[in-house]
Amino acid sequence: MNTKTSVISQAQLQEQFAFCDKIAAYWQQQNITPTAYVETYGCQQNEADSEKLRGYLTMSGYAITSQAEGADVVIMNTCAIREHAEQRVFGNLGALTHTKRRHPRQKIFLCGCMAGEETVSQRIKHSYPHVDGVFSTHHLWQFPQILLNILSGSKRQFFVEDEPGSIAEGIPQVRDSSLKAWVSIMYGCNNFCTYCIVPYVRGRERSRQPEDILAECRRVIEAGAKEITLLGQNVNSYGKDLENGMDFADLLKAICRLPGDFLIRFMTSHPRDASKKLFDTMAAEPKIAKQLHLPFQSGSSRVLKAMNRHYDRETYLEKVRYAKQVMPELVLTSDVIVGFPGETEEEFKETLSLIDQVHYDSLFTFIFSPRTGTPAAKMEDPTPKEEKNRRFDELCALQNEISIQIHQNYIGKRLRCLIDGTDKDLLTARTEGGRLVRLAGDPSLVGTFQSITITGATTWSLTGELN
Ligand code: SAH
Ligand code: SF4
Ligand code: F3S
């Protein structure tokens, strides 16, 4: 792939910044400080995109608020991964007719992964006339232009043409937290797992230049970040499209060399591309959290083939064995899909046995949801919904048993944790492996690493005491 053609030039971005200035002037003339609300659905990539939207909005003079009611701009940054996620968005979008009626100058936009689906933009065009604009992830960098067009009285804006995707460096970001930073290292996906819509709505895989990533990491560390999570649909294929020969493990090492006391996490790792080199690098570098999210999706090699995952049960288990061997304290999590078209009871049992064998700390569990346009949506799917629900419940029950067992083993351990917030009158903290700990303590400790003794456990979290 030619990365050069997919880079948005600085001149193009400067033009967008000039639109921001015009928007700010438009409000200043009226002596109004406008407000904006961005609602984020889906994964961390959308969170990272919303930080950019808030960056543009702040640059355009908007104050960011936490509710749609009364906001001058409302943006729904959406997720298309499952039908349920989409239904929620359509429901909430419908409710905005009322907020707009009460505040007629409200401008409403829909962006994110749903905006990349032709059926969605058509539905909004025809059935949601209160929505002023729709733009797909490929067009996020043009948001100031879209907003200015609307404020200048243009007709509804649809920036939804399908594209392989681009990289825009230098969009301002307003981050949710100064303690934890999301840093995208690549965009898009080339894998085309047969159930998944992401490659259709986020375009082809493209890696950011290492110097841009390092500069961003340096900036967030200097601003106080103690935890950096590197983001990509498949971080292990980082660099394949670059000409400098750098791979993901090399990038991790380079980030570890940056000065400061911080932890690096990353997601998501595709098992096919998770290499021994990656695991060895994780084991050797103290700044890399010993935590791995390695989605297996199914324990059956036949189903994995039908999913186009490019690994089988044995290869997956072999990788996990190696990772645990070099990192005995590794916290392992995963994604799994129940009820993929044609999954038999035997094959489902293979998924259960894989879970039992690996002993994940926790799992993200999903029931297969057909996505229009993906190959799996056209596959024969004779298993009734009730049967899929039963399998799903059985799987969750097994995982809950394992999670509580693993959590109980933490009791009595002394761990270095990042105190990351407060919850009612308690502090919250994260172990290096990413497990949630609640403890009593002074809120001034938020943002520091502390040694904590674990004193209690539930399925979902731990309790502890400061040492
Ligand atoms: N890039 C990541 C996953 C991103 S999507 C990876 O490859 O691991 C997050 C999870 O959603 C997936 O791992 C999968 O378990 C689930 N998922 C994706 N499409 C789905 C679908 N159509 N139905 C049910 N679950 C799905
Ligand atoms: Fe979807 Fe597969 Fe790409 Fe993950 S690797 S985003 S599951 S196509
Ligand atoms: Fe959803 Fe898009 Fe992420 S479909 S899971 S928000 S990449």
Short mmCIF file of C-alpha atoms and ligand atoms in Angstrom, two decimals:
data_model
loop_
_atom_site.label_atom_id
_atom_site.label_comp_id
_atom_site.label_asym_id
_atom_site.label_seq_id
_atom_site.Cartn_x
_atom_site.Cartn_y
_atom_site.Cartn_z
CA MET A 1 0.00 0.00 0.00
CA ASN A 2 1.24 3.47 -0.77
CA THR A 3 1.09 5.42 2.49
CA LYS A 4 2.21 8.65 0.86
CA THR A 5 -1.03 9.15 -1.02
CA SER A 6 -3.12 8.62 2.13
CA VAL A 7 -1.53 11.35 4.26
CA ILE A 8 -3.58 14.50 4.75
CA SER A 9 -1.24 17.42 4.06
CA GLN A 10 -0.51 20.14 6.59
CA ALA A 11 -1.95 22.66 4.10
CA GLN A 12 -5.24 20.74 4.12
CA LEU A 13 -5.28 20.75 7.92
CA GLN A 14 -4.42 24.45 8.09
CA GLU A 15 -7.49 25.03 5.96
CA GLN A 16 -9.59 23.17 8.55
CA PHE A 17 -8.05 25.27 11.35
CA ALA A 18 -9.04 28.39 9.41
CA PHE A 19 -12.64 27.07 9.35
CA CYS A 20 -12.39 26.68 13.16
CA ASP A 21 -11.37 30.34 13.42
CA LYS A 22 -14.34 31.36 11.27
CA ILE A 23 -16.72 29.37 13.47
CA ALA A 24 -15.25 30.98 16.61
CA ALA A 25 -15.70 34.44 15.03
CA TYR A 26 -19.31 33.61 14.09
CA TRP A 27 -20.15 33.04 17.77
CA GLN A 28 -18.03 35.90 19.07
CA GLN A 29 -19.94 38.33 16.90
CA GLN A 30 -23.12 37.22 18.67
CA ASN A 31 -21.45 37.34 22.07
CA ILE A 32 -22.28 33.71 22.68
CA THR A 33 -20.10 30.95 24.12
CA PRO A 34 -21.55 27.91 22.33
CA THR A 35 -21.60 24.44 23.88
CA ALA A 36 -21.00 21.00 22.41
CA TYR A 37 -21.70 17.45 23.49
CA VAL A 38 -19.95 14.39 22.04
CA GLU A 39 -21.43 10.98 22.84
CA THR A 40 -19.12 8.02 22.22
CA TYR A 41 -20.16 4.43 21.58
CA GLY A 42 -17.98 1.39 20.90
CA CYS A 43 -14.29 0.88 21.37
CA GLN A 44 -11.28 2.99 22.36
CA GLN A 45 -10.68 3.98 18.75
CA ASN A 46 -13.92 5.87 18.90
CA GLU A 47 -12.87 7.39 22.25
CA ALA A 48 -9.66 8.54 20.59
CA ASP A 49 -11.63 10.00 17.65
CA SER A 50 -13.96 11.82 20.05
CA GLU A 51 -10.92 13.46 21.65
CA LYS A 52 -10.11 14.89 18.22
CA LEU A 53 -13.67 16.10 17.69
CA ARG A 54 -13.52 17.84 21.07
CA GLY A 55 -10.18 19.31 20.01
CA TYR A 56 -11.69 20.81 16.86
CA LEU A 57 -14.76 22.03 18.80
CA THR A 58 -12.62 23.70 21.47
CA MET A 59 -10.57 25.35 18.74
CA SER A 60 -13.86 26.63 17.28
CA GLY A 61 -14.82 28.30 20.57
CA TYR A 62 -17.16 25.64 21.94
CA ALA A 63 -17.30 24.70 25.63
CA ILE A 64 -17.65 20.93 26.04
CA THR A 65 -20.68 19.81 28.07
CA SER A 66 -21.83 16.46 29.36
CA GLN A 67 -25.40 16.40 28.07
CA ALA A 68 -27.31 16.86 24.84
CA GLU A 69 -29.98 19.07 26.42
CA GLY A 70 -29.27 22.68 25.45
CA ALA A 71 -26.04 21.92 23.57
CA ASP A 72 -25.43 23.85 20.34
CA VAL A 73 -23.70 20.88 18.77
CA VAL A 74 -24.43 17.22 19.46
CA ILE A 75 -22.24 14.56 17.88
CA MET A 76 -23.02 10.86 18.12
CA ASN A 77 -19.81 8.93 17.49
CA THR A 78 -21.20 5.48 16.76
CA CYS A 79 -20.26 1.80 16.74
CA ALA A 80 -21.44 -0.72 14.13
CA ILE A 81 -20.04 -3.92 15.58
CA ARG A 82 -23.37 -5.51 16.51
CA GLU A 83 -26.99 -4.85 15.69
CA HIS A 84 -27.81 -4.10 19.31
CA ALA A 85 -25.25 -1.26 19.34
CA GLU A 86 -26.91 0.26 16.27
CA GLN A 87 -30.42 0.00 17.67
CA ARG A 88 -29.33 1.95 20.74
CA VAL A 89 -27.95 4.71 18.55
CA PHE A 90 -31.11 4.97 16.47
CA GLY A 91 -33.16 5.13 19.68
CA ASN A 92 -31.02 7.90 21.17
CA LEU A 93 -30.89 9.73 17.86
CA GLY A 94 -34.70 9.74 17.72
CA ALA A 95 -34.83 11.26 21.20
CA LEU A 96 -32.76 14.22 19.96
CA THR A 97 -35.80 15.51 18.04
CA HIS A 98 -37.01 16.72 21.46
CA THR A 99 -33.75 18.38 22.55
CA LYS A 100 -33.67 20.15 19.20
CA ARG A 101 -37.26 21.30 19.53
CA ARG A 102 -36.44 22.84 22.90
CA HIS A 103 -33.21 24.39 21.56
CA PRO A 104 -33.79 25.06 17.85
CA ARG A 105 -30.26 26.20 17.07
CA GLN A 106 -28.95 22.75 18.03
CA LYS A 107 -26.96 21.08 15.21
CA ILE A 108 -26.86 17.29 15.25
CA PHE A 109 -24.22 15.07 13.62
CA LEU A 110 -23.69 11.34 13.37
CA CYS A 111 -20.20 9.97 12.74
CA GLY A 112 -18.10 6.92 13.53
CA CYS A 113 -18.41 3.41 12.21
CA MET A 114 -22.17 3.42 11.49
CA ALA A 115 -21.66 6.45 9.27
CA GLY A 116 -19.56 4.23 6.99
CA GLU A 117 -22.57 2.05 6.21
CA GLU A 118 -24.52 3.05 3.12
CA THR A 119 -27.78 1.73 4.63
CA VAL A 120 -27.33 3.94 7.70
CA SER A 121 -26.66 7.18 5.84
CA GLN A 122 -29.65 6.47 3.60
CA ARG A 123 -31.88 5.81 6.60
CA ILE A 124 -30.79 9.08 8.20
CA LYS A 125 -31.27 10.98 4.97
CA HIS A 126 -34.84 9.75 4.68
CA SER A 127 -36.10 9.18 8.23
CA TYR A 128 -34.11 11.48 10.54
CA PRO A 129 -34.48 14.97 9.07
CA HIS A 130 -33.35 16.61 12.33
CA VAL A 131 -29.81 15.27 11.77
CA ASP A 132 -27.74 18.00 10.09
CA GLY A 133 -24.78 15.95 8.97
CA VAL A 134 -23.27 12.48 8.67
CA PHE A 135 -19.55 11.86 8.22
CA SER A 136 -17.64 8.57 8.19
CA THR A 137 -14.32 8.02 10.02
CA HIS A 138 -12.47 8.84 6.77
CA HIS A 139 -13.89 12.36 6.86
CA LEU A 140 -13.46 13.19 10.54
CA TRP A 141 -10.54 15.49 9.70
CA GLN A 142 -12.99 17.64 7.69
CA PHE A 143 -15.40 18.21 10.58
CA PRO A 144 -14.76 22.00 10.85
CA GLN A 145 -15.71 22.41 7.19
CA ILE A 146 -18.90 20.37 7.70
CA LEU A 147 -19.88 22.39 10.77
CA LEU A 148 -19.15 25.73 9.11
CA ASN A 149 -21.21 24.73 6.07
CA ILE A 150 -24.17 24.00 8.34
CA LEU A 151 -23.77 27.21 10.35
CA SER A 152 -23.63 29.13 7.06
CA GLY A 153 -27.01 27.74 6.06
CA SER A 154 -25.99 25.00 3.62
CA LYS A 155 -28.18 21.96 3.20
CA ARG A 156 -27.59 18.77 5.18
CA GLN A 157 -24.05 17.45 4.83
CA PHE A 158 -23.23 13.84 3.92
CA PHE A 159 -19.47 13.14 3.88
CA VAL A 160 -19.68 9.38 3.56
CA GLU A 161 -17.84 8.34 0.39
CA ASP A 162 -16.02 5.07 0.87
CA GLU A 163 -12.22 5.38 0.84
CA PRO A 164 -9.25 3.22 1.71
CA GLY A 165 -8.58 5.73 4.48
CA SER A 166 -6.03 8.39 5.39
CA ILE A 167 -3.74 9.57 8.17
CA ALA A 168 -4.07 13.12 9.50
CA GLU A 169 -1.33 14.26 11.90
CA GLY A 170 -1.84 17.32 14.06
CA ILE A 171 -5.59 17.42 14.75
CA PRO A 172 -5.89 18.99 18.22
CA GLN A 173 -7.08 16.63 20.97
CA VAL A 174 -8.94 17.28 24.18
CA ARG A 175 -8.19 14.21 26.25
CA ASP A 176 -10.62 12.81 28.81
CA SER A 177 -7.89 12.07 31.30
CA SER A 178 -4.41 13.43 31.86
CA LEU A 179 -3.48 10.22 33.68
CA LYS A 180 -4.31 7.71 30.97
CA ALA A 181 -3.77 8.39 27.30
CA TRP A 182 -5.00 6.54 24.22
CA VAL A 183 -2.52 6.72 21.37
CA SER A 184 -3.56 5.29 17.99
CA ILE A 185 -0.60 3.71 16.26
CA MET A 186 -2.49 2.57 13.20
CA TYR A 187 -5.92 2.74 11.63
CA GLY A 188 -8.13 0.35 9.69
CA CYS A 189 -7.97 -3.41 9.27
CA ASN A 190 -7.04 -5.80 6.44
CA ASN A 191 -8.17 -9.02 8.03
CA PHE A 192 -11.76 -9.35 6.90
CA CYS A 193 -12.84 -11.82 9.55
CA THR A 194 -16.06 -13.06 7.99
CA TYR A 195 -18.34 -11.78 10.78
CA CYS A 196 -16.80 -8.33 11.15
CA ILE A 197 -17.79 -4.98 9.72
CA VAL A 198 -14.73 -3.00 10.82
CA PRO A 199 -12.68 -3.34 7.59
CA TYR A 200 -15.67 -2.00 5.63
CA VAL A 201 -16.15 1.08 7.77
CA ARG A 202 -12.59 1.91 8.82
CA GLY A 203 -10.70 1.17 5.63
CA ARG A 204 -7.35 -0.48 5.02
CA GLU A 205 -4.57 -0.89 7.53
CA ARG A 206 -2.24 2.10 7.75
CA SER A 207 0.51 2.75 10.28
CA ARG A 208 1.49 6.12 11.66
CA GLN A 209 5.15 7.04 11.35
CA PRO A 210 7.10 6.02 14.49
CA GLU A 211 8.40 9.56 15.02
CA ASP A 212 4.84 10.93 15.15
CA ILE A 213 3.83 8.24 17.67
CA LEU A 214 6.93 8.86 19.81
CA ALA A 215 6.35 12.62 19.78
CA GLU A 216 2.74 12.10 20.92
CA CYS A 217 3.82 9.69 23.68
CA ARG A 218 6.45 12.16 24.84
CA ARG A 219 3.85 14.94 24.94
CA VAL A 220 1.34 12.96 27.01
CA ILE A 221 4.03 11.77 29.43
CA GLU A 222 5.20 15.35 29.91
CA ALA A 223 1.57 16.32 30.55
CA GLY A 224 1.41 13.74 33.37
CA ALA A 225 0.21 10.49 31.74
CA LYS A 226 1.13 7.38 33.78
CA GLU A 227 -0.48 4.91 31.43
CA ILE A 228 -0.39 4.88 27.64
CA THR A 229 -2.60 2.47 25.71
CA LEU A 230 -1.53 1.96 22.11
CA LEU A 231 -4.50 1.38 19.84
CA GLY A 232 -5.06 -0.49 16.61
CA GLN A 233 -7.41 -3.21 15.36
CA ASN A 234 -4.39 -5.44 15.00
CA VAL A 235 -1.37 -3.78 16.59
CA ASN A 236 0.81 -6.77 15.73
CA SER A 237 0.76 -5.87 12.07
CA TYR A 238 2.08 -2.38 12.84
CA GLY A 239 4.72 -1.28 10.36
CA LYS A 240 3.94 -3.75 7.57
CA ASP A 241 3.08 -0.82 5.32
CA LEU A 242 6.07 1.32 6.35
CA GLU A 243 9.38 1.33 4.55
CA ASN A 244 11.62 1.47 7.64
CA GLY A 245 11.40 -2.22 8.58
CA MET A 246 10.05 -1.39 12.03
CA ASP A 247 7.59 -3.80 13.63
CA PHE A 248 5.36 -3.52 16.70
CA ALA A 249 7.93 -4.94 19.12
CA ASP A 250 10.50 -2.40 17.86
CA LEU A 251 7.98 0.40 18.36
CA LEU A 252 7.27 -0.78 21.92
CA LYS A 253 10.99 -0.79 22.71
CA ALA A 254 11.38 2.73 21.36
CA ILE A 255 8.51 3.98 23.53
CA CYS A 256 10.03 2.28 26.60
CA ARG A 257 13.18 4.33 26.06
CA LEU A 258 11.25 7.59 26.62
CA PRO A 259 12.04 9.09 30.03
CA GLY A 260 9.39 8.94 32.79
CA ASP A 261 7.58 6.52 35.08
CA PHE A 262 4.73 5.12 32.98
CA LEU A 263 3.15 1.84 31.88
CA ILE A 264 2.39 0.84 28.31
CA ARG A 265 -0.65 -1.23 27.36
CA PHE A 266 -1.92 -2.06 23.90
CA MET A 267 -4.92 -3.49 22.12
CA THR A 268 -5.83 -5.44 20.12
CA SER A 269 -3.46 -8.28 19.28
CA HIS A 270 -4.48 -10.63 16.53
CA PRO A 271 -3.25 -14.11 17.51
CA ARG A 272 -2.02 -14.85 14.00
CA ASP A 273 0.54 -12.03 14.18
CA ALA A 274 1.42 -12.24 17.89
CA SER A 275 5.07 -13.27 17.71
CA LYS A 276 7.63 -14.70 20.13
CA LYS A 277 9.55 -11.48 19.58
CA LEU A 278 6.56 -9.54 20.94
CA PHE A 279 6.26 -11.77 24.03
CA ASP A 280 10.03 -11.62 24.66
CA THR A 281 9.93 -7.83 24.40
CA MET A 282 7.02 -7.64 26.83
CA ALA A 283 8.86 -9.89 29.27
CA ALA A 284 12.09 -7.88 29.03
CA GLU A 285 10.68 -4.37 29.34
CA PRO A 286 9.53 -3.24 32.80
CA LYS A 287 7.48 -0.40 31.33
CA ILE A 288 5.24 -2.78 29.36
CA ALA A 289 2.30 -4.03 31.45
CA LYS A 290 2.20 -7.82 31.66
CA GLN A 291 -1.28 -7.83 30.22
CA LEU A 292 -2.42 -9.27 26.94
CA HIS A 293 -5.81 -9.07 25.25
CA LEU A 294 -5.65 -11.93 22.73
CA PRO A 295 -9.09 -12.60 21.21
CA PHE A 296 -9.55 -16.25 20.29
CA GLN A 297 -13.22 -15.98 19.11
CA SER A 298 -13.76 -19.75 19.03
CA GLY A 299 -12.10 -22.90 20.37
CA SER A 300 -12.97 -24.89 17.24
CA SER A 301 -10.50 -24.96 14.35
CA ARG A 302 -13.34 -25.51 11.89
CA VAL A 303 -15.17 -22.41 13.10
CA LEU A 304 -11.93 -20.39 13.15
CA LYS A 305 -11.42 -21.27 9.49
CA ALA A 306 -14.97 -20.23 8.66
CA MET A 307 -14.27 -16.98 10.51
CA ASN A 308 -11.14 -16.44 8.36
CA ARG A 309 -8.99 -16.00 11.46
CA HIS A 310 -5.85 -17.65 9.99
CA TYR A 311 -4.89 -19.65 13.09
CA ASP A 312 -6.21 -22.85 14.59
CA ARG A 313 -6.84 -24.00 18.15
CA GLU A 314 -3.40 -25.58 18.54
CA THR A 315 -1.45 -22.59 17.22
CA TYR A 316 -3.40 -20.32 19.54
CA LEU A 317 -2.76 -22.52 22.56
CA GLU A 318 0.92 -22.79 21.67
CA LYS A 319 1.24 -18.99 21.62
CA VAL A 320 -0.51 -18.69 24.98
CA ARG A 321 1.80 -21.37 26.42
CA TYR A 322 4.85 -19.44 25.28
CA ALA A 323 3.53 -16.09 26.53
CA LYS A 324 2.80 -17.57 29.98
CA GLN A 325 6.17 -19.27 30.05
CA VAL A 326 8.08 -16.02 29.54
CA MET A 327 5.63 -13.96 31.66
CA PRO A 328 4.36 -16.15 34.52
CA GLU A 329 2.44 -13.20 36.01
CA LEU A 330 0.66 -12.44 32.69
CA VAL A 331 -2.96 -11.28 32.90
CA LEU A 332 -4.74 -12.69 29.88
CA THR A 333 -8.11 -11.52 28.52
CA SER A 334 -9.95 -12.31 25.31
CA ASP A 335 -13.01 -11.92 23.10
CA VAL A 336 -15.23 -14.84 22.17
CA ILE A 337 -18.23 -15.20 19.87
CA VAL A 338 -20.97 -17.71 20.63
CA GLY A 339 -23.33 -18.98 17.93
CA PHE A 340 -21.30 -18.25 14.78
CA PRO A 341 -23.39 -19.61 11.82
CA GLY A 342 -23.26 -23.38 11.82
CA GLU A 343 -21.49 -23.71 15.20
CA THR A 344 -22.44 -27.16 16.52
CA GLU A 345 -22.83 -28.19 20.15
CA GLU A 346 -19.50 -30.09 19.83
CA GLU A 347 -17.78 -26.98 18.52
CA PHE A 348 -19.24 -24.88 21.30
CA LYS A 349 -17.88 -27.44 23.79
CA GLU A 350 -14.44 -26.91 22.23
CA THR A 351 -14.77 -23.21 23.07
CA LEU A 352 -15.61 -24.10 26.68
CA SER A 353 -12.65 -26.46 26.91
CA LEU A 354 -10.29 -23.80 25.54
CA ILE A 355 -11.51 -21.36 28.17
CA ASP A 356 -11.01 -23.98 30.84
CA GLN A 357 -7.53 -24.73 29.58
CA VAL A 358 -6.30 -21.14 29.24
CA HIS A 359 -7.94 -19.74 32.38
CA TYR A 360 -8.53 -16.16 31.26
CA ASP A 361 -8.71 -13.43 33.89
CA SER A 362 -11.78 -12.11 32.11
CA LEU A 363 -13.59 -12.40 28.80
CA PHE A 364 -15.64 -10.15 26.56
CA THR A 365 -18.44 -12.43 25.40
CA PHE A 366 -20.61 -11.84 22.35
CA ILE A 367 -23.46 -13.62 20.60
CA PHE A 368 -22.96 -13.59 16.84
CA SER A 369 -24.77 -10.69 15.21
CA PRO A 370 -25.13 -10.76 11.40
CA ARG A 371 -23.75 -7.57 9.80
CA THR A 372 -25.06 -6.73 6.34
CA GLY A 373 -22.32 -6.93 3.73
CA THR A 374 -20.12 -9.42 5.60
CA PRO A 375 -19.78 -13.02 4.35
CA ALA A 376 -21.02 -14.55 7.63
CA ALA A 377 -24.34 -12.72 7.31
CA LYS A 378 -25.07 -14.91 4.26
CA MET A 379 -24.04 -18.20 5.87
CA GLU A 380 -26.65 -20.72 6.85
CA ASP A 381 -27.48 -20.36 10.53
CA PRO A 382 -29.85 -23.11 11.69
CA THR A 383 -29.24 -22.72 15.45
CA PRO A 384 -32.26 -21.10 17.15
CA LYS A 385 -31.78 -17.96 19.20
CA GLU A 386 -32.80 -19.69 22.44
CA GLU A 387 -30.09 -22.28 21.93
CA LYS A 388 -27.49 -19.55 21.36
CA ASN A 389 -28.64 -17.80 24.53
CA ARG A 390 -28.28 -21.05 26.45
CA ARG A 391 -24.72 -21.51 25.17
CA PHE A 392 -23.94 -17.93 26.02
CA ASP A 393 -25.18 -18.34 29.60
CA GLU A 394 -23.22 -21.56 30.03
CA LEU A 395 -20.06 -19.89 28.81
CA CYS A 396 -20.50 -16.86 31.09
CA ALA A 397 -21.10 -19.11 34.10
CA LEU A 398 -17.87 -20.98 33.40
CA GLN A 399 -15.89 -17.76 32.99
CA ASN A 400 -17.34 -16.24 36.17
CA GLU A 401 -16.17 -19.27 38.13
CA ILE A 402 -12.68 -18.91 36.68
CA SER A 403 -12.56 -15.14 37.27
CA ILE A 404 -13.50 -15.46 40.93
CA GLN A 405 -10.93 -18.24 41.40
CA ILE A 406 -8.19 -16.15 39.85
CA HIS A 407 -9.24 -13.11 41.84
CA GLN A 408 -9.22 -15.05 45.11
CA ASN A 409 -5.62 -16.03 44.43
CA TYR A 410 -4.73 -12.33 44.58
CA ILE A 411 -5.66 -12.15 48.28
CA GLY A 412 -2.58 -11.50 50.41
CA LYS A 413 -0.49 -10.38 47.42
CA ARG A 414 1.33 -7.07 47.44
CA LEU A 415 1.08 -5.26 44.10
CA ARG A 416 2.22 -1.97 42.62
CA CYS A 417 -0.93 -0.23 41.37
CA LEU A 418 -1.76 3.08 39.76
CA ILE A 419 -4.32 5.00 41.81
CA ASP A 420 -6.52 6.24 38.99
CA GLY A 421 -9.61 7.81 40.55
CA THR A 422 -12.25 7.85 43.24
CA ASP A 423 -15.55 6.01 43.52
CA LYS A 424 -17.87 7.37 46.23
CA ASP A 425 -15.61 7.59 49.30
CA LEU A 426 -13.06 5.03 48.05
CA LEU A 427 -10.04 5.20 45.78
CA THR A 428 -9.86 3.11 42.61
CA ALA A 429 -6.64 1.62 41.34
CA ARG A 430 -5.44 -0.71 38.59
CA THR A 431 -2.96 -3.51 38.98
CA GLU A 432 -0.27 -3.76 36.32
CA GLY A 433 -2.44 -6.45 34.74
CA GLY A 434 -5.34 -4.00 34.56
CA ARG A 435 -7.52 -5.46 37.35
CA LEU A 436 -9.67 -2.99 39.28
CA VAL A 437 -8.92 -2.51 43.00
CA ARG A 438 -10.96 -0.45 45.47
CA LEU A 439 -9.36 0.83 48.65
CA ALA A 440 -9.58 3.51 51.31
CA GLY A 441 -7.13 6.40 51.05
CA ASP A 442 -6.55 10.06 50.48
CA PRO A 443 -7.74 11.41 47.10
CA SER A 444 -4.44 13.30 46.79
CA LEU A 445 -2.88 9.93 45.92
CA VAL A 446 -4.69 9.84 42.55
CA GLY A 447 -2.06 9.79 39.84
CA THR A 448 0.60 7.96 41.87
CA PHE A 449 1.83 4.38 41.86
CA GLN A 450 1.39 2.75 45.29
CA SER A 451 2.07 -0.60 46.86
CA ILE A 452 -1.24 -2.24 47.80
CA THR A 453 -2.03 -5.47 49.65
CA ILE A 454 -5.07 -7.26 48.23
CA THR A 455 -7.56 -8.14 50.96
CA GLY A 456 -10.71 -9.25 49.12
CA ALA A 457 -12.09 -10.33 45.74
CA THR A 458 -15.29 -10.56 43.73
CA THR A 459 -15.81 -11.76 40.14
CA TRP A 460 -15.23 -8.28 38.77
CA SER A 461 -12.87 -6.51 41.14
CA LEU A 462 -10.51 -6.63 44.11
CA THR A 463 -10.32 -4.74 47.37
CA GLY A 464 -7.07 -3.72 49.01
CA GLU A 465 -5.16 -1.63 51.54
CA LEU A 466 -2.29 0.76 51.16
CA ASN A 467 0.91 -0.67 52.60
N1 SAH B 1 -9.75 -6.10 16.07
C1 SAH B 1 -10.13 -6.85 17.18
C2 SAH B 1 -11.59 -6.87 17.47
C3 SAH B 1 -12.43 -5.68 17.28
S1 SAH B 1 -14.13 -5.93 17.44
C4 SAH B 1 -9.67 -8.27 16.97
O1 SAH B 1 -9.57 -8.74 15.86
O2 SAH B 1 -9.48 -8.95 17.94
C5 SAH B 1 -14.29 -6.50 19.11
C6 SAH B 1 -14.94 -7.84 19.22
O3 SAH B 1 -16.27 -7.79 18.80
C7 SAH B 1 -14.33 -8.93 18.37
O4 SAH B 1 -13.16 -9.46 18.90
C8 SAH B 1 -15.44 -9.95 18.31
O5 SAH B 1 -15.36 -10.86 19.38
C9 SAH B 1 -16.70 -9.08 18.46
N2 SAH B 1 -17.44 -9.04 17.20
C10 SAH B 1 -17.06 -8.48 16.04
N3 SAH B 1 -18.02 -8.63 15.10
C11 SAH B 1 -19.03 -9.30 15.68
C12 SAH B 1 -20.29 -9.79 15.22
N4 SAH B 1 -20.70 -9.59 13.98
N5 SAH B 1 -21.08 -10.44 16.11
C13 SAH B 1 -20.68 -10.65 17.37
N6 SAH B 1 -19.50 -10.24 17.85
C14 SAH B 1 -18.67 -9.57 17.01
FE1 SF4 B 2 -12.67 -7.25 12.76
FE2 SF4 B 2 -11.04 -9.28 12.40
FE3 SF4 B 2 -10.23 -6.81 11.82
FE4 SF4 B 2 -10.58 -7.52 14.35
S1 SF4 B 2 -9.06 -8.38 12.92
S2 SF4 B 2 -11.27 -5.65 13.38
S3 SF4 B 2 -12.32 -8.91 14.23
S4 SF4 B 2 -11.82 -7.94 10.77
FE1 F3S B 3 -17.34 -0.39 17.04
FE2 F3S B 3 -16.01 0.79 15.15
FE3 F3S B 3 -14.80 0.13 17.37
S1 F3S B 3 -17.52 -0.77 14.86
S2 F3S B 3 -15.91 -1.67 18.05
S3 F3S B 3 -16.40 1.58 17.19
S4 F3S B 3 -13.92 0.13 15.34
#
